[in-house]
Structures are given as structure tokens and as C-alpha cells.
mmCIF file of C-alpha atoms and ligand atoms in Angstrom:
data_model
loop_
_atom_site.group_PDB
_atom_site.id
_atom_site.type_symbol
_atom_site.label_atom_id
_atom_site.label_comp_id
_atom_site.label_asym_id
_atom_site.label_seq_id
_atom_site.Cartn_x
_atom_site.Cartn_y
_atom_site.Cartn_z
ATOM 1 C CA UNK L 1 39.685 31.815 -7.550
ATOM 2 C CA UNK L 2 37.900 34.261 -9.844
ATOM 3 C CA UNK L 3 39.306 35.128 -13.294
ATOM 4 C CA UNK L 4 38.423 38.362 -14.992
ATOM 5 C CA UNK L 5 37.825 37.498 -18.623
ATOM 6 C CA UNK L 6 37.296 39.640 -21.728
ATOM 7 C CA UNK L 7 36.217 38.742 -25.227
ATOM 8 C CA UNK L 8 37.313 40.556 -28.408
ATOM 9 C CA UNK L 9 35.076 40.160 -31.507
ATOM 10 C CA UNK L 10 31.471 39.389 -30.965
ATOM 11 C CA UNK L 11 30.470 37.066 -33.799
ATOM 12 C CA UNK L 12 31.471 33.609 -32.479
ATOM 13 C CA UNK L 13 32.698 35.609 -29.439
ATOM 14 C CA UNK L 14 29.056 35.565 -28.256
ATOM 15 C CA UNK L 15 29.336 31.768 -27.991
ATOM 16 C CA UNK L 16 32.495 32.152 -25.960
ATOM 17 C CA UNK L 17 30.621 34.517 -23.638
ATOM 18 C CA UNK L 18 27.848 31.994 -23.328
ATOM 19 C CA UNK L 19 30.263 29.309 -22.242
ATOM 20 C CA UNK L 20 32.292 31.574 -19.928
ATOM 21 C CA UNK L 21 29.062 32.487 -18.197
ATOM 22 C CA UNK L 22 28.610 28.813 -17.269
ATOM 23 C CA UNK L 23 32.087 28.573 -15.570
ATOM 24 C CA UNK L 24 31.879 29.509 -11.868
ATOM 25 C CA UNK L 25 35.535 30.693 -11.709
ATOM 26 C CA UNK L 26 34.949 33.263 -14.405
ATOM 27 C CA UNK L 27 33.847 36.856 -13.958
ATOM 28 C CA UNK L 28 32.925 38.176 -17.457
ATOM 29 C CA UNK L 29 34.440 41.649 -17.270
ATOM 30 C CA UNK L 30 34.593 43.265 -20.690
ATOM 31 C CA UNK L 31 33.979 42.824 -24.418
ATOM 32 C CA UNK L 32 35.336 44.745 -27.383
ATOM 33 C CA UNK L 33 34.056 45.169 -30.850
ATOM 34 C CA UNK L 34 33.640 48.095 -33.202
ATOM 35 C CA UNK L 35 30.063 46.967 -34.056
ATOM 36 C CA UNK L 36 27.765 48.851 -31.638
ATOM 37 C CA UNK L 37 24.812 46.509 -31.960
ATOM 38 C CA UNK L 38 26.930 43.439 -31.104
ATOM 39 C CA UNK L 39 28.553 45.324 -28.231
ATOM 40 C CA UNK L 40 25.156 46.326 -26.835
ATOM 41 C CA UNK L 41 23.949 42.772 -27.044
ATOM 42 C CA UNK L 42 26.989 41.410 -25.203
ATOM 43 C CA UNK L 43 26.845 44.014 -22.502
ATOM 44 C CA UNK L 44 23.127 43.554 -21.960
ATOM 45 C CA UNK L 45 23.208 39.740 -21.853
ATOM 46 C CA UNK L 46 26.511 39.097 -20.074
ATOM 47 C CA UNK L 47 27.099 42.416 -18.292
ATOM 48 C CA UNK L 48 30.426 42.777 -20.090
ATOM 49 C CA UNK L 49 31.737 46.345 -19.998
ATOM 50 C CA UNK L 50 31.623 47.474 -23.644
ATOM 51 C CA UNK L 51 34.618 48.876 -25.485
ATOM 52 C CA UNK L 52 34.828 49.892 -29.108
ATOM 53 C CA UNK L 53 38.502 49.193 -29.153
ATOM 54 C CA UNK L 54 40.509 46.261 -27.734
ATOM 55 C CA UNK L 55 43.361 48.672 -26.852
ATOM 56 C CA UNK L 56 41.030 50.720 -24.707
ATOM 57 C CA UNK L 57 39.729 47.612 -23.023
ATOM 58 C CA UNK L 58 43.302 46.463 -22.162
ATOM 59 C CA UNK L 59 44.200 49.953 -20.916
ATOM 60 C CA UNK L 60 41.164 50.248 -18.666
ATOM 61 C CA UNK L 61 40.705 46.669 -17.338
ATOM 62 C CA UNK L 62 42.986 44.398 -15.435
ATOM 63 C CA UNK L 63 42.082 41.090 -17.147
ATOM 64 C CA UNK L 64 43.404 37.654 -16.441
ATOM 65 C CA UNK L 65 42.390 36.029 -19.715
ATOM 66 C CA UNK L 66 40.892 36.936 -23.068
ATOM 67 C CA UNK L 67 39.204 35.276 -25.963
ATOM 68 C CA UNK L 68 40.348 36.610 -29.364
ATOM 69 C CA UNK L 69 37.435 36.044 -31.730
ATOM 70 C CA UNK L 70 38.215 38.476 -34.543
ATOM 71 C CA UNK L 71 39.136 37.572 -38.100
ATOM 72 C CA UNK L 72 42.639 36.095 -38.385
ATOM 73 C CA UNK L 73 44.409 39.086 -39.741
ATOM 74 C CA UNK L 74 44.159 40.795 -36.300
ATOM 75 C CA UNK L 75 45.114 37.775 -34.169
ATOM 76 C CA UNK L 76 48.864 38.512 -33.945
ATOM 77 C CA UNK L 77 48.426 42.187 -32.879
ATOM 78 C CA UNK L 78 45.748 41.359 -30.327
ATOM 79 C CA UNK L 79 47.721 38.426 -28.928
ATOM 80 C CA UNK L 80 50.787 40.705 -28.493
ATOM 81 C CA UNK L 81 48.611 43.339 -26.747
ATOM 82 C CA UNK L 82 47.290 40.643 -24.357
ATOM 83 C CA UNK L 83 50.602 38.862 -23.657
ATOM 84 C CA UNK L 84 52.421 42.105 -22.921
ATOM 85 C CA UNK L 85 49.876 42.718 -20.227
ATOM 86 C CA UNK L 86 50.239 39.178 -18.849
ATOM 87 C CA UNK L 87 46.725 38.207 -20.071
ATOM 88 C CA UNK L 88 46.258 34.524 -21.052
ATOM 89 C CA UNK L 89 45.039 34.025 -24.586
ATOM 90 C CA UNK L 90 42.350 31.770 -26.092
ATOM 91 C CA UNK L 91 42.541 32.548 -29.811
ATOM 92 C CA UNK L 92 40.139 31.372 -32.485
ATOM 93 C CA UNK L 93 41.438 29.328 -35.425
ATOM 94 C CA UNK L 94 43.113 29.767 -37.747
ATOM 95 C CA UNK L 95 45.950 31.582 -35.902
ATOM 96 C CA UNK L 96 46.886 33.342 -39.107
ATOM 97 C CA UNK L 97 47.335 32.739 -42.786
ATOM 98 C CA UNK L 98 51.078 33.470 -42.295
ATOM 99 C CA UNK L 99 53.320 30.832 -40.578
ATOM 100 C CA UNK L 100 55.640 33.652 -39.437
ATOM 101 C CA UNK L 101 52.879 35.551 -37.721
ATOM 102 C CA UNK L 102 51.580 32.338 -36.137
ATOM 103 C CA UNK L 103 55.128 31.610 -34.801
ATOM 104 C CA UNK L 104 55.323 35.183 -33.469
ATOM 105 C CA UNK L 105 52.169 34.555 -31.443
ATOM 106 C CA UNK L 106 53.800 31.441 -29.871
ATOM 107 C CA UNK L 107 56.981 33.490 -29.179
ATOM 108 C CA UNK L 108 55.220 36.439 -27.573
ATOM 109 C CA UNK L 109 53.077 34.207 -25.321
ATOM 110 C CA UNK L 110 56.207 32.162 -24.367
ATOM 111 C CA UNK L 111 58.199 35.341 -23.629
ATOM 112 C CA UNK L 112 55.548 36.741 -21.352
ATOM 113 C CA UNK L 113 54.737 33.335 -19.826
ATOM 114 C CA UNK L 114 51.017 33.363 -20.673
ATOM 115 C CA UNK L 115 48.955 30.486 -21.968
ATOM 116 C CA UNK L 116 48.050 30.309 -25.654
ATOM 117 C CA UNK L 117 45.226 28.038 -26.595
ATOM 118 C CA UNK L 118 43.898 27.747 -30.186
ATOM 119 C CA UNK L 119 40.130 27.285 -30.843
ATOM 120 C CA UNK L 120 40.368 23.710 -32.108
ATOM 121 C CA UNK L 121 37.191 22.745 -30.373
ATOM 122 C CA UNK L 122 36.989 19.282 -32.112
ATOM 123 C CA UNK L 123 39.730 17.998 -29.863
ATOM 124 C CA UNK L 124 37.369 18.575 -26.944
ATOM 125 C CA UNK L 125 34.127 17.744 -28.765
ATOM 126 C CA UNK L 126 32.681 14.737 -26.765
ATOM 127 C CA UNK L 127 32.575 12.253 -29.683
ATOM 128 C CA UNK L 128 36.226 12.845 -30.668
ATOM 129 C CA UNK L 129 37.429 13.129 -27.064
ATOM 130 C CA UNK L 130 35.730 9.784 -26.281
ATOM 131 C CA UNK L 131 37.259 8.154 -29.439
ATOM 132 C CA UNK L 132 40.761 9.559 -28.832
ATOM 133 C CA UNK L 133 40.843 8.106 -25.360
ATOM 134 C CA UNK L 134 39.512 4.759 -26.710
ATOM 135 C CA UNK L 135 42.192 4.774 -29.423
ATOM 136 C CA UNK L 136 44.911 5.561 -26.939
ATOM 137 C CA UNK L 137 43.806 2.908 -24.470
ATOM 138 C CA UNK L 138 42.504 0.126 -26.681
ATOM 139 C CA UNK L 139 41.844 0.601 -30.492
ATOM 140 C CA UNK L 140 45.305 1.967 -31.487
ATOM 141 C CA UNK L 141 46.343 4.777 -33.806
ATOM 142 C CA UNK L 142 44.247 5.261 -36.901
ATOM 143 C CA UNK L 143 46.201 4.628 -40.122
ATOM 144 C CA UNK L 144 43.350 5.304 -42.567
ATOM 145 C CA UNK L 145 40.904 8.176 -42.401
ATOM 146 C CA UNK L 146 38.262 9.636 -44.608
ATOM 147 C CA UNK L 147 36.675 13.020 -43.930
ATOM 148 C CA UNK L 148 33.747 14.747 -45.489
ATOM 149 C CA UNK L 149 33.670 18.328 -44.175
ATOM 150 C CA UNK L 150 32.134 20.479 -46.919
ATOM 151 C CA UNK L 151 30.395 23.661 -45.676
ATOM 152 C CA UNK L 152 27.600 25.784 -47.066
ATOM 153 C CA UNK L 153 27.858 29.392 -48.284
ATOM 154 C CA UNK L 154 29.823 31.948 -46.299
ATOM 155 C CA UNK L 155 30.192 35.248 -48.041
ATOM 156 C CA UNK L 156 31.989 37.542 -45.623
ATOM 157 C CA UNK L 157 34.855 39.492 -47.304
ATOM 158 C CA UNK L 158 37.396 38.707 -44.653
ATOM 159 C CA UNK L 159 36.743 34.936 -44.983
ATOM 160 C CA UNK L 160 37.824 34.998 -48.667
ATOM 161 C CA UNK L 161 40.687 37.527 -48.371
ATOM 162 C CA UNK L 162 44.063 35.803 -48.969
ATOM 163 C CA UNK L 163 45.728 37.735 -46.098
ATOM 164 C CA UNK L 164 42.799 37.267 -43.639
ATOM 165 C CA UNK L 165 40.626 34.178 -43.607
ATOM 166 C CA UNK L 166 42.411 32.812 -46.679
ATOM 167 C CA UNK L 167 39.277 31.113 -48.004
ATOM 168 C CA UNK L 168 37.639 27.885 -46.755
ATOM 169 C CA UNK L 169 40.845 25.759 -46.697
ATOM 170 C CA UNK L 170 42.651 27.936 -44.129
ATOM 171 C CA UNK L 171 39.638 29.366 -42.376
ATOM 172 C CA UNK L 172 37.596 26.264 -41.983
ATOM 173 C CA UNK L 173 39.241 23.043 -43.093
ATOM 174 C CA UNK L 174 41.921 23.828 -40.570
ATOM 175 C CA UNK L 175 39.498 22.239 -37.979
ATOM 176 C CA UNK L 176 39.767 18.747 -39.555
ATOM 177 C CA UNK L 177 43.443 19.169 -40.403
ATOM 178 C CA UNK L 178 44.073 19.697 -36.690
ATOM 179 C CA UNK L 179 41.786 16.735 -35.795
ATOM 180 C CA UNK L 180 43.711 14.439 -38.138
ATOM 181 C CA UNK L 181 46.988 15.523 -36.616
ATOM 182 C CA UNK L 182 45.562 14.941 -33.173
ATOM 183 C CA UNK L 183 44.706 11.325 -34.010
ATOM 184 C CA UNK L 184 47.355 10.381 -36.501
ATOM 185 C CA UNK L 185 50.388 12.605 -35.787
ATOM 186 C CA UNK L 186 52.534 14.862 -37.935
ATOM 187 C CA UNK L 187 51.932 15.148 -41.657
ATOM 188 C CA UNK L 188 54.828 14.532 -44.093
ATOM 189 C CA UNK L 189 53.104 14.927 -47.470
ATOM 190 C CA UNK L 190 50.074 16.770 -49.056
ATOM 191 C CA UNK L 191 48.509 16.145 -52.463
ATOM 192 C CA UNK L 192 45.490 18.262 -53.309
ATOM 193 C CA UNK L 193 43.176 18.926 -56.227
ATOM 194 C CA UNK L 194 40.815 21.929 -56.191
ATOM 195 C CA UNK L 195 40.157 25.437 -57.363
ATOM 196 C CA UNK L 196 37.482 28.042 -57.687
ATOM 197 C CA UNK L 197 34.379 26.166 -58.795
ATOM 198 C CA UNK L 198 31.383 27.703 -57.118
ATOM 199 C CA UNK L 199 32.112 31.202 -55.702
ATOM 200 C CA UNK L 200 33.105 32.778 -59.024
ATOM 201 C CA UNK L 201 32.982 36.285 -57.565
ATOM 202 C CA UNK L 202 35.695 35.220 -55.011
ATOM 203 C CA UNK L 203 38.053 33.967 -57.771
ATOM 204 C CA UNK L 204 40.962 33.279 -57.723
ATOM 205 C CA UNK L 205 40.476 32.191 -54.109
ATOM 206 C CA UNK L 206 40.203 28.390 -53.829
ATOM 207 C CA UNK L 207 36.701 27.541 -52.741
ATOM 208 C CA UNK L 208 36.793 23.678 -52.797
ATOM 209 C CA UNK L 209 39.409 21.000 -52.436
ATOM 210 C CA UNK L 210 39.882 17.286 -52.159
ATOM 211 C CA UNK L 211 43.218 16.174 -50.746
ATOM 212 C CA UNK L 212 45.268 13.452 -49.163
ATOM 213 C CA UNK L 213 47.656 13.682 -46.222
ATOM 214 C CA UNK L 214 50.445 11.166 -45.494
ATOM 215 C CA UNK L 215 51.620 10.926 -41.949
ATOM 216 C CA UNK L 216 55.157 10.631 -40.603
ATOM 217 C CA UNK L 217 54.331 7.598 -38.469
ATOM 218 C CA UNK L 218 52.572 5.925 -41.343
ATOM 219 C CA UNK L 219 48.988 6.167 -42.511
ATOM 220 C CA UNK L 220 46.924 8.258 -44.814
ATOM 221 C CA UNK L 221 43.842 10.446 -44.801
ATOM 222 C CA UNK L 222 41.492 11.725 -47.548
ATOM 223 C CA UNK L 223 39.627 14.964 -47.045
ATOM 224 C CA UNK L 224 36.768 16.561 -49.066
ATOM 225 C CA UNK L 225 36.339 20.188 -47.962
ATOM 226 C CA UNK L 226 35.475 23.688 -48.801
ATOM 227 C CA UNK L 227 32.171 25.030 -50.322
ATOM 228 C CA UNK L 228 31.177 21.616 -51.646
ATOM 229 C CA UNK L 229 27.786 21.668 -49.963
ATOM 230 C CA UNK L 230 24.833 23.867 -48.874
ATOM 231 C CA UNK L 231 23.955 24.303 -45.233
ATOM 232 C CA UNK L 232 20.782 22.015 -45.472
ATOM 233 C CA UNK L 233 23.057 19.203 -46.591
ATOM 234 C CA UNK L 234 26.339 20.099 -44.924
ATOM 235 C CA UNK L 235 27.501 17.081 -42.884
ATOM 236 C CA UNK L 236 30.515 16.097 -40.872
ATOM 237 C CA UNK L 237 31.516 12.576 -41.475
ATOM 238 C CA UNK L 238 34.810 11.138 -40.256
ATOM 239 C CA UNK L 239 35.946 7.547 -40.598
ATOM 240 C CA UNK L 240 38.961 6.342 -38.640
ATOM 241 C CA UNK L 241 40.373 2.862 -39.159
ATOM 242 C CA UNK L 242 42.942 1.233 -36.921
ATOM 243 C CA UNK L 243 44.451 -2.310 -37.122
ATOM 244 C CA UNK L 244 41.858 -3.303 -34.534
ATOM 245 C CA UNK L 245 38.697 -1.304 -35.249
ATOM 246 C CA UNK L 246 36.656 0.747 -37.613
ATOM 247 C CA UNK L 247 35.158 3.975 -36.214
ATOM 248 C CA UNK L 248 32.633 6.456 -37.696
ATOM 249 C CA UNK L 249 31.744 9.878 -36.329
ATOM 250 C CA UNK L 250 28.757 11.582 -37.924
ATOM 251 C CA UNK L 251 26.483 14.546 -37.492
ATOM 252 C CA UNK L 252 25.452 17.772 -39.141
ATOM 253 C CA UNK L 253 28.310 20.166 -39.941
ATOM 254 C CA UNK L 254 30.097 21.046 -36.668
ATOM 255 C CA UNK L 255 27.672 18.800 -34.749
ATOM 256 C CA UNK L 256 29.449 15.405 -34.568
ATOM 257 C CA UNK L 257 27.033 13.831 -32.194
ATOM 258 C CA UNK L 258 27.107 10.153 -33.229
ATOM 259 C CA UNK L 259 29.977 7.729 -32.742
ATOM 260 C CA UNK L 260 29.920 4.098 -33.848
ATOM 261 C CA UNK L 261 32.731 1.571 -33.812
ATOM 262 C CA UNK L 262 33.299 -2.039 -34.384
ATOM 263 C CA UNK L 263 36.194 -4.373 -33.521
ATOM 264 C CA UNK L 264 37.549 -6.177 -36.555
ATOM 265 C CA UNK L 265 37.574 -9.341 -34.510
ATOM 266 C CA UNK L 266 33.814 -9.050 -34.006
ATOM 267 C CA UNK L 267 32.608 -7.214 -37.097
ATOM 268 C CA UNK L 268 28.845 -7.775 -36.465
ATOM 269 C CA UNK L 269 28.736 -6.035 -33.148
ATOM 270 C CA UNK L 270 28.317 -2.226 -33.417
ATOM 271 C CA UNK L 271 29.044 -0.063 -30.407
ATOM 272 C CA UNK L 272 27.226 3.301 -30.391
ATOM 273 C CA UNK L 273 27.625 6.503 -28.398
ATOM 274 C CA UNK L 274 25.417 9.556 -28.794
ATOM 275 C CA UNK L 275 26.272 13.014 -27.505
ATOM 276 C CA UNK L 276 23.611 15.666 -26.977
ATOM 277 C CA UNK L 277 25.695 18.866 -27.039
ATOM 278 C CA UNK L 278 28.358 17.767 -29.471
ATOM 279 C CA UNK L 279 30.157 20.861 -30.815
ATOM 280 C CA UNK L 280 32.864 21.155 -28.089
ATOM 281 C CA UNK L 281 32.643 24.833 -27.241
ATOM 282 C CA UNK L 282 31.612 24.190 -23.652
ATOM 283 C CA UNK L 283 34.466 21.793 -23.032
ATOM 284 C CA UNK L 284 36.943 24.018 -24.886
ATOM 285 C CA UNK L 285 36.174 27.115 -22.684
ATOM 286 C CA UNK L 286 36.167 25.012 -19.468
ATOM 287 C CA UNK L 287 39.517 23.487 -20.458
ATOM 288 C CA UNK L 288 41.062 26.901 -21.133
ATOM 289 C CA UNK L 289 40.086 28.123 -17.687
ATOM 290 C CA UNK L 290 41.335 24.941 -16.116
ATOM 291 C CA UNK L 291 44.676 25.466 -17.854
ATOM 292 C CA UNK L 292 44.924 29.068 -16.610
ATOM 293 C CA UNK L 293 43.955 28.244 -12.988
ATOM 294 C CA UNK L 294 45.952 24.994 -12.683
ATOM 295 C CA UNK L 295 48.942 25.942 -14.854
ATOM 296 C CA UNK L 296 48.358 23.184 -17.490
ATOM 297 C CA UNK L 297 49.366 23.162 -21.125
ATOM 298 C CA UNK L 298 46.372 23.588 -23.387
ATOM 299 C CA UNK L 299 45.326 20.552 -25.390
ATOM 300 C CA UNK L 300 45.384 22.662 -28.564
ATOM 301 C CA UNK L 301 48.621 24.658 -28.214
ATOM 302 C CA UNK L 302 50.081 27.507 -30.258
ATOM 303 C CA UNK L 303 52.560 24.994 -31.721
ATOM 304 C CA UNK L 304 49.634 22.879 -32.947
ATOM 305 C CA UNK L 305 48.162 26.022 -34.416
ATOM 306 C CA UNK L 306 51.375 26.749 -36.333
ATOM 307 C CA UNK L 307 51.547 23.164 -37.704
ATOM 308 C CA UNK L 308 47.943 23.364 -38.905
ATOM 309 C CA UNK L 309 48.627 26.633 -40.698
ATOM 310 C CA UNK L 310 51.575 25.048 -42.435
ATOM 311 C CA UNK L 311 49.439 22.098 -43.691
ATOM 312 C CA UNK L 312 46.574 24.397 -44.863
ATOM 313 C CA UNK L 313 49.052 26.472 -46.900
ATOM 314 C CA UNK L 314 50.568 23.253 -48.319
ATOM 315 C CA UNK L 315 47.080 22.122 -49.469
ATOM 316 C CA UNK L 316 46.574 25.477 -51.262
ATOM 317 C CA UNK L 317 50.107 25.329 -52.766
ATOM 318 C CA UNK L 318 49.532 21.805 -54.012
ATOM 319 C CA UNK L 319 46.344 22.964 -55.788
ATOM 320 C CA UNK L 320 47.964 26.091 -57.266
ATOM 321 C CA UNK L 321 51.238 24.530 -58.252
ATOM 322 C CA UNK L 322 49.717 21.179 -59.249
ATOM 323 C CA UNK L 323 52.328 19.167 -57.327
ATOM 324 C CA UNK L 324 52.798 17.081 -54.232
ATOM 325 C CA UNK L 325 54.121 19.094 -51.293
ATOM 326 C CA UNK L 326 56.550 17.513 -48.832
ATOM 327 C CA UNK L 327 56.579 19.310 -45.489
HETATM 328 N N1 NAD H 401 35.745 27.589 -33.650
HETATM 329 C C1 NAD H 401 34.713 27.733 -34.464
HETATM 330 O O1 NAD H 401 33.897 26.856 -34.653
HETATM 331 C C2 NAD H 401 34.476 29.060 -35.095
HETATM 332 C C3 NAD H 401 33.222 29.411 -35.606
HETATM 333 C C4 NAD H 401 33.117 30.676 -36.284
HETATM 334 C C5 NAD H 401 34.251 31.529 -36.326
HETATM 335 N N2 NAD H 401 35.440 31.074 -35.892
HETATM 336 C C6 NAD H 401 36.595 31.949 -35.971
HETATM 337 O O2 NAD H 401 36.403 33.195 -35.187
HETATM 338 C C7 NAD H 401 36.959 34.300 -35.850
HETATM 339 C C8 NAD H 401 35.849 35.303 -36.106
HETATM 340 O O3 NAD H 401 34.795 34.678 -36.899
HETATM 341 P P1 NAD H 401 33.297 35.202 -36.834
HETATM 342 O O4 NAD H 401 32.534 34.249 -37.691
HETATM 343 O O5 NAD H 401 32.925 35.459 -35.476
HETATM 344 O O6 NAD H 401 33.490 36.566 -37.638
HETATM 345 P P2 NAD H 401 32.459 37.833 -37.680
HETATM 346 O O7 NAD H 401 32.860 38.648 -38.831
HETATM 347 O O8 NAD H 401 30.994 37.316 -37.550
HETATM 348 O O9 NAD H 401 32.770 38.597 -36.313
HETATM 349 C C9 NAD H 401 33.977 39.158 -36.054
HETATM 350 C C10 NAD H 401 33.788 40.365 -35.190
HETATM 351 O O10 NAD H 401 35.021 40.904 -34.793
HETATM 352 C C11 NAD H 401 34.970 42.370 -34.833
HETATM 353 N N3 NAD H 401 36.352 42.779 -35.035
HETATM 354 C C12 NAD H 401 37.137 42.724 -36.054
HETATM 355 N N4 NAD H 401 38.286 43.216 -35.854
HETATM 356 C C13 NAD H 401 38.300 43.678 -34.589
HETATM 357 C C14 NAD H 401 39.307 44.346 -33.726
HETATM 358 N N5 NAD H 401 40.492 44.593 -34.146
HETATM 359 N N6 NAD H 401 38.913 44.652 -32.505
HETATM 360 C C15 NAD H 401 37.690 44.421 -32.056
HETATM 361 N N7 NAD H 401 36.705 43.749 -32.817
HETATM 362 C C16 NAD H 401 37.004 43.464 -34.050
HETATM 363 C C17 NAD H 401 34.050 42.651 -35.990
HETATM 364 O O11 NAD H 401 33.432 43.964 -35.836
HETATM 365 C C18 NAD H 401 33.001 41.477 -35.836
HETATM 366 O O12 NAD H 401 31.901 41.895 -35.040
HETATM 367 C C19 NAD H 401 37.620 33.733 -37.121
HETATM 368 O O13 NAD H 401 39.051 33.512 -36.809
HETATM 369 C C20 NAD H 401 36.856 32.492 -37.384
HETATM 370 O O14 NAD H 401 37.637 31.524 -38.068
HETATM 371 C C21 NAD H 401 35.615 29.931 -35.205
#
């Protein structure tokens, strides 16, 4: 079975194209972006038919699936356009900075019976995928987690705009918020400190935060995130502790390639796994196509996307209102 796939937005969308090109069941059909240079690069490298507007692309092409890789403000409208034409949607994170808009995306995809997968690549990144399986089968659910996920400078206007990217907490920290939900379940309480410390010209947008999450099933996580680093130092470090084991995932930012764990019953013996291509994009795109072809529910669903938006907004509210937020 061959699926005709389009990509809208050619920043990280180029990475989607690279991974679609590696899936035998995919025929890269079209790409849309108003940036002519990006469009030219995509059409030359991947033979995607170029469109300067997504609407034109949908009108002219009969697509089976699309990746929406534009800034969040446009995600709802583009998802509606796709779903109404029965095109399955892989949408980059965050779904939106509005819970209502994110819910509308779930509703429209449900109504038109198309898949909606959110770009939470960490669920499929090899180190976390390995560890999740290990936790489910053997180590148990983590009840203590500590995450360092501070990024370097990003200075695109949309990233900082409250109604678009919403700053680093909604645009970026959403990745680890989703990861924590994946391992530890739903969040009941958020307590955050933070503010505008380093990107003064983006004030009053929050650029940095440190927060705790408490989970409905028990357990707690601490997260240090936002613009707390610079790219040369930006690391991803996640510790998960269960009743039975202590686990550490480490790597450069967005490159979680090294996993180590020990059993508490045997604390001197360290188990190590290293993963060469650790970011999870390859697995994410392959999974989306598998879901479309074999009618499976995506591992990172629209409902997961909505929950993660709620938690990001609670972190920001906790900082701004200086109080603990109960979800
Ligand atoms: N999963 C990840 O690791 C990851 C990494 C980077 C970005 N992202 C997400 O991807 C999205 C885009 O981020 P980016 O870094 O690629 O941004 P970017 O600004 O580099 O690129 C976005 C592109 O979308 C185009 N665009 C904007 N609105 C459009 C529209 N309505 N129709 C067609 N094209 C349009 C712009 O011209 C631009 O070329 C964001 O939601 C971001 O959070 C995810």
C-alpha cells in the first residue's frame, strides 16, 4: 500500500521529509510553505510538489496523510483543513497554547475519522522506549523523577509569542511533560518558580522555570527547564526511580542516547544501553504510517496533547500567580 504524504512547514518539516523518504509505503507528494527557499530545497531533495499555501496543496492533491510542522497558532486551522478532506494528521507539538483549540483538533479528527498523532518523539526515542517497556515488564512505575531539560537560545518571534509558541515552557518543555505523563500517569498538582531572567527583550514571557509535578497515582517529579543553558552545554538528563530500580537517561539536548539502570537489590551492578540515533524522529514517523495503514491508535494521541497543554499552562500560571495549581 502506498500513502501519498504532504508536509506543511519546512523547518523541522525537512526532518519529517527525511524520515518519510525512508518509509517504503510512503510516496512524498507535496510540501507547503510560504518561504520560497525552503520550498525549493524540499522539492529538489524530496521531489515534493511545492505549494506556497496549504489550502492550494489540499485543493490540488489527494493526500492520505500530512505532517503539520508550522508554528502552533496555525495547527488548529490546518488540522481542520486536513481532517475535512479525510487526510490523517501528524501534528508537531505543542498542539496549541489554547486548551480549547487543542480539544477542537481532537474533535475534528474524531468527527472525520482520521488519525491525529502529536509529535512527542520522546515516547518513541529508543532509550525511553526501551526503558518504558522495561518498567512495564519488570522495574515498575517510577515514583520519583528528576529532569534537566534546559535549552540554549531560540529567538524566533513566534516561539515567544503568548498566543503562538507561548515561550519555552509551552513550546519546548512540553516534550518532557509528556514524557513524565507517559511514565508516571496523570498529573494532579503543579508548583512552579520561574520568570523572565535571561531574555529581557522577550519580557514578560517566562523564559525559565523550575517546577514539581505530583501524580494522581502517587509519585513526584522535579523539572528544570527553559532557557537555563546555552547550546554547547544543553543536556538532557532524566532520572527515574522505581521501588525496584534507579534509571538514568542522558545525552545532549534532544539526543538521549545513553541509558543506565541498577536494581536496588544489586546496587553495584550497572546495566548500560547505548543508542546511536537517539532522537526518535525515525521511529515517530514510522509509527504514524503504521497507525494509518494498520488502523492503530497513535502512541501519542490528541488527548495526550491536550493534557500536556493543560500542564504547561498550569506551570505558567503557578509562576505568574505564585501559587500551587491543582488540575
Ligand atoms: N519535535 C521536535 O523536536 C520539534 C523540533 C522543532 C520544532 N518543532 C515544532 O515544529 C513546529 C515548527 O517549528 P520550526 O522550528 O520548524 O519553526 P520554523 O519557524 O523554523 O519553521 C516553520 C515554517 O512554517 C512555515 N509556515 C508558517 N505558517 C505556515 C502556514 N500557515 N502554511 C505553510 N507554511 C507555514 C514558515 O514559513 C516556516 O518555514 C513548532 O510547533 C515547533 O514546536 C518540533
